[in-house]
Tab-separated table of C-alpha atoms and ligand atoms in Angstrom:
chain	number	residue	atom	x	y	z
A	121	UNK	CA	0.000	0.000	0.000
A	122	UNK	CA	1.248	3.412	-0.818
A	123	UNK	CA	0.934	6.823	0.940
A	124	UNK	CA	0.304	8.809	-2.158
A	125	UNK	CA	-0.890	7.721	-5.444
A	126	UNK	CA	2.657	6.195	-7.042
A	127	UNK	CA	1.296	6.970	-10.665
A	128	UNK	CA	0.620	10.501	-10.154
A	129	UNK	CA	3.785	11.545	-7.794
A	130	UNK	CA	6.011	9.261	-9.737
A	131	UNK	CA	4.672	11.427	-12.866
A	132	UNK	CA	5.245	14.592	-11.278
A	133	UNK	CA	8.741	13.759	-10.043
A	134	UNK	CA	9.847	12.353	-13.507
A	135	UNK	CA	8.585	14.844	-15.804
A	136	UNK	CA	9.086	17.653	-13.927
A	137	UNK	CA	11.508	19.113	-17.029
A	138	UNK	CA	13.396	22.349	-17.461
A	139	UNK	CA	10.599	23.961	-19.539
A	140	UNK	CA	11.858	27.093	-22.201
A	141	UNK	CA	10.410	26.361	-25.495
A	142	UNK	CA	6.948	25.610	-24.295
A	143	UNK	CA	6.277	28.603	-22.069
A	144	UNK	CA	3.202	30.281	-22.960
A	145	UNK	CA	4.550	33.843	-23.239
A	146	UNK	CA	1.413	35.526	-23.581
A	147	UNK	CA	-1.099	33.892	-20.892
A	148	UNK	CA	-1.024	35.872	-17.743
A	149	UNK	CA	-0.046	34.602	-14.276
A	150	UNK	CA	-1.970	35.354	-11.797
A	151	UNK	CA	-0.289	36.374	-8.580
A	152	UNK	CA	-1.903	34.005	-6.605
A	153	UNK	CA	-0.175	31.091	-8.004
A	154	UNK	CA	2.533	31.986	-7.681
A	155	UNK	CA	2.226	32.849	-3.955
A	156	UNK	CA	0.254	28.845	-3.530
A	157	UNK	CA	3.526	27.618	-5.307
A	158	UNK	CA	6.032	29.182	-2.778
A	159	UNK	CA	3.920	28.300	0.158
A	160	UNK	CA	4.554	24.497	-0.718
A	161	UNK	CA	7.742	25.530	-0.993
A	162	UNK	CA	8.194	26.630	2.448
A	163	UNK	CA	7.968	23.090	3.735
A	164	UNK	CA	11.387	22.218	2.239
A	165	UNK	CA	14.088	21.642	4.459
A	166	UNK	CA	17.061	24.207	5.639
A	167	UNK	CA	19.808	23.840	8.007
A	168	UNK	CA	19.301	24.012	11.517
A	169	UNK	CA	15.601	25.132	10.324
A	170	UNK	CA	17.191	28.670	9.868
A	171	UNK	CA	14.037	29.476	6.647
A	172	UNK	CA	16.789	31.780	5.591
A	173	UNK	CA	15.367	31.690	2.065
A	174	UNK	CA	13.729	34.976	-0.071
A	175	UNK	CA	12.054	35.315	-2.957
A	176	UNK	CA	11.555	38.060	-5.446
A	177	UNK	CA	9.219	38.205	-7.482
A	178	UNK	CA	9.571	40.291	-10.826
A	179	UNK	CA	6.587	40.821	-13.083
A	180	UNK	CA	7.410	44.402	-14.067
A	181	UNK	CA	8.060	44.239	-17.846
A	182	UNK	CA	10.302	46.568	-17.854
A	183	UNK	CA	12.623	45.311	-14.995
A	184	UNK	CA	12.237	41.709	-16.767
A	185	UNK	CA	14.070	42.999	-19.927
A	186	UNK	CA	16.602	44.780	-17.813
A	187	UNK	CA	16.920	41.210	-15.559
A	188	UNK	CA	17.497	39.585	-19.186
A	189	UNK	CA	19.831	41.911	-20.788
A	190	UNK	CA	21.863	40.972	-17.734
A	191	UNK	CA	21.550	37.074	-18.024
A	192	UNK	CA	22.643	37.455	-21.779
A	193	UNK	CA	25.563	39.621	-20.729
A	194	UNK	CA	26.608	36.932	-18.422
A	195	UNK	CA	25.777	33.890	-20.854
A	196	UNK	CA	28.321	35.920	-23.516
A	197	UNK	CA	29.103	33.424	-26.351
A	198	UNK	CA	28.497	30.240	-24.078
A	199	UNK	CA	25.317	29.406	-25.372
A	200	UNK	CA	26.138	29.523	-29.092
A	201	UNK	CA	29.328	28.144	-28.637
A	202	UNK	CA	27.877	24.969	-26.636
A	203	UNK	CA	24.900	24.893	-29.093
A	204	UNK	CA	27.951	24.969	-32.195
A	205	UNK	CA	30.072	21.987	-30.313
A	206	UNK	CA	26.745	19.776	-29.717
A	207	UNK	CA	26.103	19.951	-33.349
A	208	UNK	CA	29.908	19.075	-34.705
A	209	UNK	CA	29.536	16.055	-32.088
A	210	UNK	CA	26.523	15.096	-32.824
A	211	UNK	CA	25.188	14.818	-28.868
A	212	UNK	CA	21.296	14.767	-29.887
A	213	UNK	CA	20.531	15.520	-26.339
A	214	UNK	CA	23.045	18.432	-25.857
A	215	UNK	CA	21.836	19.913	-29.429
A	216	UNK	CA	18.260	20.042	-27.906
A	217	UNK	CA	19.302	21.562	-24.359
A	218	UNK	CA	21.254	24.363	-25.978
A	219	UNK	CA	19.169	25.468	-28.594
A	220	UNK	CA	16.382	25.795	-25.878
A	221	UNK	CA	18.511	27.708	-23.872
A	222	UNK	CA	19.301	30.078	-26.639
A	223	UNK	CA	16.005	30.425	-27.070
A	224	UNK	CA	15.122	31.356	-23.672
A	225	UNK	CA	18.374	33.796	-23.322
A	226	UNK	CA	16.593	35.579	-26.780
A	227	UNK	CA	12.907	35.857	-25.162
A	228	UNK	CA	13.664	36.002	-21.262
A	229	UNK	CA	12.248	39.297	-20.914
A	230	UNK	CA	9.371	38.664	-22.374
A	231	UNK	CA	8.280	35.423	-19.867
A	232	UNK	CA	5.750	36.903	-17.776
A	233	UNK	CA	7.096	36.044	-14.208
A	234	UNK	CA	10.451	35.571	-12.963
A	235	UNK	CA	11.108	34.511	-9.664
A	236	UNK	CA	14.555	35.075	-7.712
A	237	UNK	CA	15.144	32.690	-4.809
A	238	UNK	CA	17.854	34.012	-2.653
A	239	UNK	CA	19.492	32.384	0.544
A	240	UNK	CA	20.099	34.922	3.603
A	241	UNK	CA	23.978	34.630	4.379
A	242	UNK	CA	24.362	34.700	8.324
A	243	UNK	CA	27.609	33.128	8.191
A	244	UNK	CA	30.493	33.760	6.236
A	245	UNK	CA	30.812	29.921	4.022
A	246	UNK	CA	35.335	30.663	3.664
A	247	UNK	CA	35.059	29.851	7.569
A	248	UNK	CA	34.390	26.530	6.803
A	249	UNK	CA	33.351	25.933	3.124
A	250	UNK	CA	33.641	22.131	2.832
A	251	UNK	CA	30.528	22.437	5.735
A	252	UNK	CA	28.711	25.958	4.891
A	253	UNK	CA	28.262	25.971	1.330
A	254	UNK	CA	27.107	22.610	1.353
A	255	UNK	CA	24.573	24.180	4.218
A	256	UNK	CA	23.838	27.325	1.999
A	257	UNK	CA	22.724	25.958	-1.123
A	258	UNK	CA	21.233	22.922	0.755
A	259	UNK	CA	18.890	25.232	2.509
A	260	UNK	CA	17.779	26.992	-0.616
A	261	UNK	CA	17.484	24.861	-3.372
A	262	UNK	CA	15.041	21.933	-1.903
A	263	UNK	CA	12.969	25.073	-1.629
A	264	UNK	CA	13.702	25.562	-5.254
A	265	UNK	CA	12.901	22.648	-6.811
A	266	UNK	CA	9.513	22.127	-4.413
A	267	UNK	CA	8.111	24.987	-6.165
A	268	UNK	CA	9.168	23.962	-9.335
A	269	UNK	CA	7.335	20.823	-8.554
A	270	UNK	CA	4.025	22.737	-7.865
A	271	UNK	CA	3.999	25.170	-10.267
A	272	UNK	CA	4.080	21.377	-12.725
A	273	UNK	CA	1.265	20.447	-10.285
A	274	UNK	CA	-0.727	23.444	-12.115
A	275	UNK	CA	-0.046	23.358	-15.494
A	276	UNK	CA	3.243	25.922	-15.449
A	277	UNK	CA	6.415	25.587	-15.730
A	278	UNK	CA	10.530	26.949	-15.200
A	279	UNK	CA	14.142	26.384	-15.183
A	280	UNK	CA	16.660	27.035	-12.858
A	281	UNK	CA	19.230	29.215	-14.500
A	282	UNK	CA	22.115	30.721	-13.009
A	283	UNK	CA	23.821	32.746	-16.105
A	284	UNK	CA	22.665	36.041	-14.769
A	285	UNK	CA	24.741	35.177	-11.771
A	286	UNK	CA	28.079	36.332	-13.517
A	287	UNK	CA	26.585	40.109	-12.881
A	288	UNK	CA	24.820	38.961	-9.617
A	289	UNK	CA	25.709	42.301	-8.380
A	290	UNK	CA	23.996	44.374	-10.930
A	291	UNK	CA	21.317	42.504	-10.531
A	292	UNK	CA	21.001	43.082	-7.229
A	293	UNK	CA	21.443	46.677	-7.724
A	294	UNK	CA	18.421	46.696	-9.648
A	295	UNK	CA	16.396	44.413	-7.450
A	296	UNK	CA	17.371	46.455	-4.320
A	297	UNK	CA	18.953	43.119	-2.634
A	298	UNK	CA	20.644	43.950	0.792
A	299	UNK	CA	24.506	42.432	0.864
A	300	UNK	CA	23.845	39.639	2.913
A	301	UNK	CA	21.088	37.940	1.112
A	302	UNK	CA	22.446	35.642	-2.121
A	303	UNK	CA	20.806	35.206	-5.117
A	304	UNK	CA	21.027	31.226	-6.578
A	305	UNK	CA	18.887	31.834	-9.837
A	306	UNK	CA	16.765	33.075	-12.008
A	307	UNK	CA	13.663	30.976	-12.373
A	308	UNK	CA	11.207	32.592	-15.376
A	309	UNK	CA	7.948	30.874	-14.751
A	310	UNK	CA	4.567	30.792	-17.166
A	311	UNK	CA	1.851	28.572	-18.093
A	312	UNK	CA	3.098	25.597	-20.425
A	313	UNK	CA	1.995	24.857	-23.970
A	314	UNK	CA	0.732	21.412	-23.103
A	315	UNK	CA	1.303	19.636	-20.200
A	316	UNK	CA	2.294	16.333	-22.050
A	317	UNK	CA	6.507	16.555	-20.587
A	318	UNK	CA	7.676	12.812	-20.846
A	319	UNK	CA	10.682	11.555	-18.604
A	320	UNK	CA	14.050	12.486	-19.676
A	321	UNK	CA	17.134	10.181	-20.920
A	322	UNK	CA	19.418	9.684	-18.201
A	323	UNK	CA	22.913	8.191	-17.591
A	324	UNK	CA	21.973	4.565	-15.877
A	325	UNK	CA	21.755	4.637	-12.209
A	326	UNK	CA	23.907	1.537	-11.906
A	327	UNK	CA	26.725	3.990	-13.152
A	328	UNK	CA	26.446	6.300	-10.991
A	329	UNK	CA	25.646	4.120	-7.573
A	330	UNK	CA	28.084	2.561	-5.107
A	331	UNK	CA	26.532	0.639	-1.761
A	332	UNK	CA	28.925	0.559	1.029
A	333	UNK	CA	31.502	3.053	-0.294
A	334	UNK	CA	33.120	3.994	-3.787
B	33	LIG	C1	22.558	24.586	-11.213
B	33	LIG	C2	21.837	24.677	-12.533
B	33	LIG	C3	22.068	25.766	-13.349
B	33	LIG	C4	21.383	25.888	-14.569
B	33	LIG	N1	21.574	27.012	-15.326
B	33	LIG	C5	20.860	27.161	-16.467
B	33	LIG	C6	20.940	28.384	-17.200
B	33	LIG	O1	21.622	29.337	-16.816
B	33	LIG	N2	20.183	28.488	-18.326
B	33	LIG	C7	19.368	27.476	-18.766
B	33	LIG	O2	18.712	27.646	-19.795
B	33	LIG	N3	19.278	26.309	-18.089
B	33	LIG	C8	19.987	26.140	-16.949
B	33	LIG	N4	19.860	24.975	-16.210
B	33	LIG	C9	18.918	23.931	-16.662
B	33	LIG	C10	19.627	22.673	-17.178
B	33	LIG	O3	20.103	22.886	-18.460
B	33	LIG	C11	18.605	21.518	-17.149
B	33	LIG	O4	18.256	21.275	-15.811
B	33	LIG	C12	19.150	20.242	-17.744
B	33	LIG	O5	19.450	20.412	-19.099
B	33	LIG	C13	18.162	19.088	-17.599
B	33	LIG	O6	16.955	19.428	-18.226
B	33	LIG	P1	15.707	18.439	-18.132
B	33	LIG	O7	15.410	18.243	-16.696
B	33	LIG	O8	14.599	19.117	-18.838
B	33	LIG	O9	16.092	17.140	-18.749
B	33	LIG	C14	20.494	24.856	-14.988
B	33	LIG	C15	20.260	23.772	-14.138
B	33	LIG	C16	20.905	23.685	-12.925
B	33	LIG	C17	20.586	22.516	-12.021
């Protein structure tokens, strides 16, 4: 006997994709989704139980385009370059992840909600970085992924991106964000075209598992 329905959380957990191409950049998003989604997320774990995350939302249009300029300044050639090295390779996989990114870097701005999930630094991680940045990110991005989870659960979608991170600090500038609160990523969020995502090709897990040590 199961808790929860296997089919449906099973579903959820292995289709939950990184969704660019299939936003729906011109249905609205209504506030109060987004606020349901980051509810759930507030029952993800963080260290010590510390709830140092933050989120910002951004559904200014203009502030969006500004927020995107920056993510293309930081992604500089490295989109077009990986999207040029998939295709001499021939990696069918890595062709299809880096033309969707390049598409999302070209229409970020115009996705109707993007969401900034931030961790508040109370510690300084170069005290003991092999513990505390393990701690930091490990107290954010749970968070992060649990609303990724629910917007799925409603028929939107995301991606965590980091690009715009290379400039964190003029984002922040824009965004207001005091010093000791980090950004992670840049998550743009709108309804999907479809809802039909299908599991994704994966290394095998019997690569990648040891029992009892390496
Ligand atoms: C830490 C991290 C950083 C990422 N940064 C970006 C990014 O800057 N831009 C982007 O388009 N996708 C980004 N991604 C999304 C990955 O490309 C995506 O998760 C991966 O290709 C798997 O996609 P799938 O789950 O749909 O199979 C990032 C993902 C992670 C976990």
């Amino acid at each position: 006997m199961s808790v929860f329905d296997l089919s449906v959380t099973d579903a959820l957990l292995s289709t939950t994709r990184a969704v660019r191409k299939r936003l729906d950049l011109e249905r609205p998003v209504p506030n109060e989704i987004i606020r349901d989604c980051l509810e759930l997320s507030l029952q993800a774990p963080s260290g010590s139980n510390k709830q140092g995350w933050r989120w910002i939302v951004v559904t200014d249009a203009g502030m969006r385009e500004r927020l995107a300029e920056i993510y293309r300044k930081g992604a500089g050639s490295y989109l077009e370059d990986g999207y040029q090295e998939a295709k001499s390779s021939g990696a069918a996989q890595d062709i299809r992840v880096f033309d969707s990114a390049r598409y999302l870097s070209d229409r970020l701005g115009e996705v109707p909600v993007h969401v900034i999930p931030c961790i508040e630094m109370d510690t300084d991680p170069a005290e003991n970085p092999e513990l505390l940045w393990p701690s930091l990110m490990g107290s954010i991005l749970p968070a992060v992924w649990s609303f990724q989870l629910a917007l799925r659960a409603r028929g939107l979608g995301s991606t965590l991106t980091t690009l715009h991170l290379c400039y964190a600090d003029e984002a922040a500038a824009l965004l207001n964000i005091p010093d000791n609160i980090k950004q992670v990523g840049l998550l743009p969020v709108a309804y999907t075209k479809g809802t039909d995502f299908k599991p994704a090709k994966r290394r095998p897990l019997d690569e990648l598992l040891h029992w009892n040590g390496w």
